[in-house]
Amino acid sequence: MNETEWLKYLKKYLFEGSEVVKSKNEDCAVIKISKNKYLLFTTDALVEKVHFDLKYTSFFELGKKLAISNLSDIAAMGGEPRWGLLTLGSPSPIQISWIDPLMEGIVSALKTFGAYLIGGDTVKSSAFFLNLALLGETKNPILRKGAVPGDLIFVSKPLGESSAFLRLKKEKSLEEIPDTIKKAHLSPEPEITLGKLLSKYKLATSMIDISDGLLIDLWRICEENEVGAELFEEKIPVGEFATLEEALSGGEDYALLFTVKKENIKKLQELSSKLNKKLFQIGVITEKKKIYLVKDSEKKVTSPKGFDHFSS
């Protein structure tokens, strides 16, 4: 099974009930604990040689990125991050020289957004890995389900720069790679503030964070809502030094991808001005259950390519 097939298979083991509002097809599991309060649960792992290479990643950057991958999931639900649990696996004894900057990276990133590390576990393992489980909360969770034909599609930042870093590091020395590209891959910023405000003002009809790539993550929204989409190539914000392909399928952008009703565009523009943040309208939700890339009035069906842990 590839990753997509595995996730579909896993669904039959996941519980949903009166309190567990959502456990399937979301960035976080959603649990209702009172009339106006929901808990958000997420978890993410980073494994050496799969997600990171210590030849070009500092332990501080590694810790920060672990926190950010989880924070981005909370952001995608319109949530406020709260508490985290860390699991660390190492083939060799823990050394102060690297554990201190690693923990500082995790704790500082969490603290920036009002979250705190409160416990965890440590194991000996054949590969060095980290896993963070993060708990958040919200009054109004934004789900992937909710998009309908006619809704406009937005992303919250330029795409493809993280993937561009992986390409450029094969071509250049680390010192030759622009700082903006290094930051996009090693130290991205989660969209917590934007996510919370989209939730507060009920502007997004659906939302997901772009961790595996624009096309595959958009397809997840389309599948959940039994709809399709048209993406306008000239409107896709391709990041500096990135290619269109990297923007479409690169992954690890940690941008928010969300849909908005046409009648709420003015309110979204007001929010954009309030945050002094540009939001990019890149397409529209359609009835046809395919994703089309539109260029010069010509439409081309695209396959939902993106990062897959088990792709052949």
Short mmCIF file of C-alpha atoms in Angstrom, two decimals:
data_model
loop_
_atom_site.label_atom_id
_atom_site.label_comp_id
_atom_site.label_asym_id
_atom_site.label_seq_id
_atom_site.Cartn_x
_atom_site.Cartn_y
_atom_site.Cartn_z
CA MET A 1 0.00 0.00 0.00
CA ASN A 2 1.14 3.55 -0.67
CA GLU A 3 0.44 6.24 1.93
CA THR A 4 -2.92 7.24 0.46
CA GLU A 5 -4.11 3.62 0.36
CA TRP A 6 -2.91 3.07 3.91
CA LEU A 7 -4.79 6.10 5.22
CA LYS A 8 -7.99 4.90 3.54
CA TYR A 9 -7.51 1.42 5.03
CA LEU A 10 -6.89 2.88 8.49
CA LYS A 11 -10.29 4.59 8.57
CA LYS A 12 -12.13 1.41 9.56
CA TYR A 13 -10.19 1.34 12.84
CA LEU A 14 -10.81 4.99 13.77
CA PHE A 15 -13.67 5.81 16.12
CA GLU A 16 -16.13 8.63 15.58
CA GLY A 17 -19.09 9.26 17.87
CA SER A 18 -21.10 11.91 19.66
CA GLU A 19 -18.02 13.43 21.33
CA VAL A 20 -15.39 12.51 18.73
CA VAL A 21 -16.60 14.84 16.01
CA LYS A 22 -13.84 13.95 13.56
CA SER A 23 -11.04 11.38 13.51
CA LYS A 24 -10.90 10.67 9.77
CA ASN A 25 -9.60 12.78 6.88
CA GLU A 26 -8.49 15.74 9.00
CA ASP A 27 -5.28 17.47 10.08
CA CYS A 28 -6.37 16.89 13.70
CA ALA A 29 -8.83 14.68 15.52
CA VAL A 30 -11.66 16.86 16.86
CA ILE A 31 -13.32 16.18 20.22
CA LYS A 32 -16.25 18.21 21.54
CA ILE A 33 -15.92 18.81 25.30
CA SER A 34 -18.59 21.47 25.81
CA LYS A 35 -21.14 23.48 23.84
CA ASN A 36 -18.56 25.94 22.52
CA LYS A 37 -15.24 24.16 22.99
CA TYR A 38 -13.42 21.54 20.95
CA LEU A 39 -10.08 19.82 21.59
CA LEU A 40 -7.73 19.24 18.66
CA PHE A 41 -5.25 16.34 18.69
CA THR A 42 -2.40 15.92 16.22
CA THR A 43 0.95 14.16 16.02
CA ASP A 44 3.92 14.26 13.66
CA ALA A 45 7.22 12.39 13.46
CA LEU A 46 10.59 13.29 11.95
CA VAL A 47 13.02 10.46 11.13
CA GLU A 48 16.69 10.95 10.25
CA LYS A 49 17.47 10.34 6.55
CA VAL A 50 13.73 10.46 5.76
CA HIS A 51 12.73 13.96 6.93
CA PHE A 52 16.06 15.56 7.83
CA ASP A 53 19.81 15.31 7.45
CA LEU A 54 22.01 16.55 10.29
CA LYS A 55 24.69 17.46 7.75
CA TYR A 56 22.76 20.65 6.98
CA THR A 57 20.16 20.82 9.78
CA SER A 58 21.14 22.09 13.22
CA PHE A 59 19.54 20.48 16.28
CA PHE A 60 17.83 23.78 17.08
CA GLU A 61 16.32 23.92 13.57
CA LEU A 62 15.28 20.28 13.87
CA GLY A 63 13.46 20.90 17.13
CA LYS A 64 11.76 23.98 15.75
CA LYS A 65 10.64 22.18 12.60
CA LEU A 66 9.15 19.32 14.63
CA ALA A 67 7.08 21.84 16.57
CA ILE A 68 6.09 23.72 13.41
CA SER A 69 4.81 20.61 11.60
CA ASN A 70 2.41 20.05 14.51
CA LEU A 71 1.54 23.72 14.95
CA SER A 72 0.60 23.88 11.27
CA ASP A 73 -1.95 21.09 11.79
CA ILE A 74 -3.53 23.05 14.63
CA ALA A 75 -3.53 26.18 12.43
CA ALA A 76 -5.35 24.25 9.68
CA MET A 77 -8.25 23.64 12.08
CA GLY A 78 -8.40 27.28 13.23
CA GLY A 79 -7.06 26.27 16.63
CA GLU A 80 -5.01 27.58 19.53
CA PRO A 81 -2.08 25.25 20.38
CA ARG A 82 -1.77 24.32 24.06
CA TRP A 83 0.27 21.30 25.24
CA GLY A 84 2.75 18.87 23.71
CA LEU A 85 4.24 15.44 24.48
CA LEU A 86 7.62 14.49 23.00
CA THR A 87 8.91 11.01 22.11
CA LEU A 88 12.62 10.76 21.30
CA GLY A 89 14.37 7.70 19.89
CA SER A 90 18.16 7.57 19.64
CA PRO A 91 20.64 4.80 18.74
CA SER A 92 23.29 6.35 21.03
CA PRO A 93 23.30 7.92 24.51
CA ILE A 94 21.88 11.42 24.79
CA GLN A 95 24.48 14.20 24.90
CA ILE A 96 23.97 17.65 26.44
CA SER A 97 25.76 19.15 23.41
CA TRP A 98 22.84 18.30 21.12
CA ILE A 99 19.85 17.72 23.38
CA ASP A 100 19.93 21.29 24.74
CA PRO A 101 19.62 23.04 21.34
CA LEU A 102 17.08 20.43 20.21
CA MET A 103 14.85 21.05 23.21
CA GLU A 104 15.32 24.81 22.92
CA GLY A 105 14.11 24.62 19.32
CA ILE A 106 10.98 22.71 20.29
CA VAL A 107 10.12 24.73 23.38
CA SER A 108 10.79 28.15 21.84
CA ALA A 109 8.63 27.41 18.78
CA LEU A 110 5.77 26.16 20.94
CA LYS A 111 6.05 29.08 23.36
CA THR A 112 5.88 31.61 20.52
CA PHE A 113 2.29 30.51 19.96
CA GLY A 114 1.28 29.96 23.58
CA ALA A 115 1.93 26.21 23.77
CA TYR A 116 4.08 24.25 26.23
CA LEU A 117 5.84 20.89 26.44
CA ILE A 118 4.48 18.90 29.40
CA GLY A 119 5.95 15.38 29.10
CA GLY A 120 6.93 12.52 26.84
CA ASP A 121 8.96 9.32 26.43
CA THR A 122 12.49 8.26 25.46
CA VAL A 123 13.56 5.01 23.78
CA LYS A 124 16.66 3.44 22.25
CA SER A 125 16.12 2.91 18.54
CA SER A 126 18.00 1.89 15.41
CA ALA A 127 17.32 5.30 13.82
CA PHE A 128 17.26 8.75 15.37
CA PHE A 129 13.69 10.05 15.40
CA LEU A 130 11.40 12.54 17.12
CA ASN A 131 7.65 12.55 17.55
CA LEU A 132 5.53 15.33 18.98
CA ALA A 133 1.87 14.99 19.93
CA LEU A 134 0.15 18.36 20.26
CA LEU A 135 -3.16 19.31 21.82
CA GLY A 136 -5.02 22.48 20.85
CA GLU A 137 -8.47 23.97 21.28
CA THR A 138 -10.98 26.05 19.36
CA LYS A 139 -14.58 27.24 19.50
CA ASN A 140 -15.10 26.70 15.78
CA PRO A 141 -13.04 23.96 14.10
CA ILE A 142 -12.55 24.41 10.36
CA LEU A 143 -12.84 21.03 8.66
CA ARG A 144 -11.80 19.86 5.22
CA LYS A 145 -15.47 19.19 4.54
CA GLY A 146 -17.53 22.23 3.61
CA ALA A 147 -16.31 23.38 0.20
CA VAL A 148 -18.98 23.66 -2.52
CA PRO A 149 -18.84 24.57 -6.23
CA GLY A 150 -18.28 28.29 -6.65
CA ASP A 151 -16.13 28.69 -3.54
CA LEU A 152 -12.84 30.46 -4.25
CA ILE A 153 -9.52 28.78 -3.41
CA PHE A 154 -6.78 30.62 -1.51
CA VAL A 155 -3.27 29.91 -0.24
CA SER A 156 -1.54 31.91 2.46
CA LYS A 157 2.02 32.21 1.14
CA PRO A 158 4.28 31.53 -1.88
CA LEU A 159 4.85 27.83 -2.53
CA GLY A 160 7.72 25.56 -3.51
CA GLU A 161 10.61 27.18 -1.64
CA SER A 162 11.11 24.26 0.76
CA SER A 163 11.30 21.85 -2.16
CA ALA A 164 13.60 24.25 -4.00
CA PHE A 165 16.04 24.03 -1.07
CA LEU A 166 16.29 20.24 -1.48
CA ARG A 167 17.09 20.71 -5.17
CA LEU A 168 19.56 23.54 -4.66
CA LYS A 169 21.54 21.75 -1.94
CA LYS A 170 22.45 19.13 -4.56
CA GLU A 171 23.73 21.85 -6.89
CA LYS A 172 25.36 24.34 -4.51
CA SER A 173 27.10 24.57 -1.16
CA LEU A 174 24.90 25.50 1.80
CA GLU A 175 26.53 28.94 1.91
CA GLU A 176 25.51 29.63 -1.71
CA ILE A 177 21.81 28.95 -1.11
CA PRO A 178 19.80 32.14 -0.41
CA ASP A 179 18.78 32.59 3.22
CA THR A 180 15.09 32.88 2.31
CA ILE A 181 15.17 29.41 0.77
CA LYS A 182 17.05 27.91 3.71
CA LYS A 183 14.53 29.45 6.11
CA ALA A 184 11.59 28.11 4.11
CA HIS A 185 12.86 24.55 4.54
CA LEU A 186 14.66 24.61 7.88
CA SER A 187 12.60 27.16 9.80
CA PRO A 188 9.15 27.77 8.23
CA GLU A 189 6.48 29.79 10.00
CA PRO A 190 3.13 28.18 10.91
CA GLU A 191 0.00 30.20 10.09
CA ILE A 192 -1.50 30.08 13.60
CA THR A 193 -2.74 33.69 13.65
CA LEU A 194 -4.41 33.47 10.25
CA GLY A 195 -6.02 30.13 11.10
CA LYS A 196 -7.48 31.47 14.35
CA LEU A 197 -8.94 34.54 12.65
CA LEU A 198 -10.45 32.54 9.79
CA SER A 199 -12.12 30.47 12.49
CA LYS A 200 -13.20 33.47 14.58
CA TYR A 201 -14.86 35.24 11.66
CA LYS A 202 -16.11 32.00 10.06
CA LEU A 203 -14.65 32.89 6.68
CA ALA A 204 -13.26 29.53 5.50
CA THR A 205 -15.67 26.85 4.28
CA SER A 206 -12.86 24.26 4.33
CA MET A 207 -9.14 24.25 5.12
CA ILE A 208 -6.01 22.09 5.12
CA ASP A 209 -2.31 22.80 5.60
CA ILE A 210 0.00 22.18 2.64
CA SER A 211 2.49 19.66 3.97
CA ASP A 212 2.56 17.14 1.11
CA GLY A 213 2.04 19.50 -1.84
CA LEU A 214 -0.63 21.83 -3.24
CA LEU A 215 -2.14 19.32 -5.69
CA ILE A 216 -2.41 16.36 -3.35
CA ASP A 217 -3.67 18.45 -0.42
CA LEU A 218 -6.23 20.21 -2.64
CA TRP A 219 -7.32 16.79 -3.88
CA ARG A 220 -7.95 15.75 -0.26
CA ILE A 221 -10.39 18.65 0.09
CA CYS A 222 -12.00 17.78 -3.25
CA GLU A 223 -12.40 14.11 -2.30
CA GLU A 224 -13.91 14.95 1.06
CA ASN A 225 -16.52 17.18 -0.60
CA GLU A 226 -17.02 15.18 -3.82
CA VAL A 227 -16.06 18.18 -5.92
CA GLY A 228 -13.27 19.26 -8.25
CA ALA A 229 -11.23 22.41 -8.81
CA GLU A 230 -9.76 24.70 -11.41
CA LEU A 231 -6.36 26.21 -10.63
CA PHE A 232 -5.22 29.25 -12.60
CA GLU A 233 -1.55 28.76 -13.36
CA GLU A 234 -0.71 32.47 -13.57
CA LYS A 235 -2.18 33.04 -10.08
CA ILE A 236 -0.23 30.32 -8.28
CA PRO A 237 2.37 32.09 -6.08
CA VAL A 238 5.56 30.31 -7.09
CA GLY A 239 8.21 31.05 -4.47
CA GLU A 240 11.54 32.69 -5.20
CA PHE A 241 13.98 30.27 -6.88
CA ALA A 242 11.21 27.61 -7.04
CA THR A 243 9.70 26.04 -10.16
CA LEU A 244 6.00 25.66 -10.93
CA GLU A 245 6.33 21.90 -10.39
CA GLU A 246 7.82 22.50 -6.93
CA ALA A 247 4.98 24.88 -6.09
CA LEU A 248 2.39 22.32 -7.19
CA SER A 249 3.86 19.16 -5.69
CA GLY A 250 6.89 19.98 -3.55
CA GLY A 251 5.45 19.80 -0.05
CA GLU A 252 6.54 21.09 3.36
CA ASP A 253 5.27 24.60 2.59
CA TYR A 254 3.14 24.70 5.76
CA ALA A 255 0.85 27.20 4.06
CA LEU A 256 -2.89 27.19 4.62
CA LEU A 257 -5.05 26.15 1.68
CA PHE A 258 -8.65 27.22 2.20
CA THR A 259 -11.92 27.95 0.42
CA VAL A 260 -14.13 31.03 0.81
CA LYS A 261 -17.60 31.92 -0.43
CA LYS A 262 -17.65 34.75 -2.98
CA GLU A 263 -19.85 36.89 -0.73
CA ASN A 264 -17.15 36.82 1.97
CA ILE A 265 -14.28 38.05 -0.21
CA LYS A 266 -14.57 41.64 1.05
CA LYS A 267 -14.32 40.43 4.66
CA LEU A 268 -11.30 38.32 3.73
CA GLN A 269 -9.65 41.34 2.10
CA GLU A 270 -10.25 43.33 5.29
CA LEU A 271 -8.63 40.54 7.31
CA SER A 272 -5.69 40.48 4.90
CA SER A 273 -5.20 44.24 5.39
CA LYS A 274 -5.53 43.91 9.15
CA LEU A 275 -2.77 41.29 9.22
CA ASN A 276 -0.71 43.14 6.59
CA LYS A 277 -0.49 39.78 4.85
CA LYS A 278 -1.12 38.97 1.21
CA LEU A 279 -3.48 36.07 0.53
CA PHE A 280 -3.44 34.47 -2.91
CA GLN A 281 -6.60 33.52 -4.80
CA ILE A 282 -5.55 30.64 -7.04
CA GLY A 283 -8.71 28.94 -8.26
CA VAL A 284 -12.31 27.89 -7.81
CA ILE A 285 -14.15 24.78 -6.63
CA THR A 286 -16.12 23.06 -9.43
CA GLU A 287 -18.66 20.25 -9.78
CA LYS A 288 -16.42 18.03 -11.96
CA LYS A 289 -14.47 15.67 -9.70
CA LYS A 290 -11.08 16.48 -11.20
CA ILE A 291 -8.42 19.15 -10.76
CA TYR A 292 -7.75 21.21 -13.87
CA LEU A 293 -4.75 23.48 -14.39
CA VAL A 294 -5.90 26.43 -16.48
CA LYS A 295 -3.46 28.38 -18.67
CA ASP A 296 -4.50 30.84 -21.40
CA SER A 297 -8.07 29.49 -21.30
CA GLU A 298 -6.82 25.93 -21.90
CA LYS A 299 -7.66 23.33 -19.25
CA LYS A 300 -5.47 20.33 -18.48
CA VAL A 301 -6.35 17.58 -16.00
CA THR A 302 -3.63 17.18 -13.38
CA SER A 303 -2.82 14.20 -11.20
CA PRO A 304 -2.67 14.87 -7.44
CA LYS A 305 1.07 14.44 -7.03
CA GLY A 306 2.85 15.13 -3.76
CA PHE A 307 4.97 13.59 -1.02
CA ASP A 308 4.15 9.95 -0.21
CA HIS A 309 6.17 7.98 2.35
CA PHE A 310 5.49 4.66 0.63
CA SER A 311 5.49 5.59 -3.05
CA SER A 312 7.41 3.22 -5.29
#
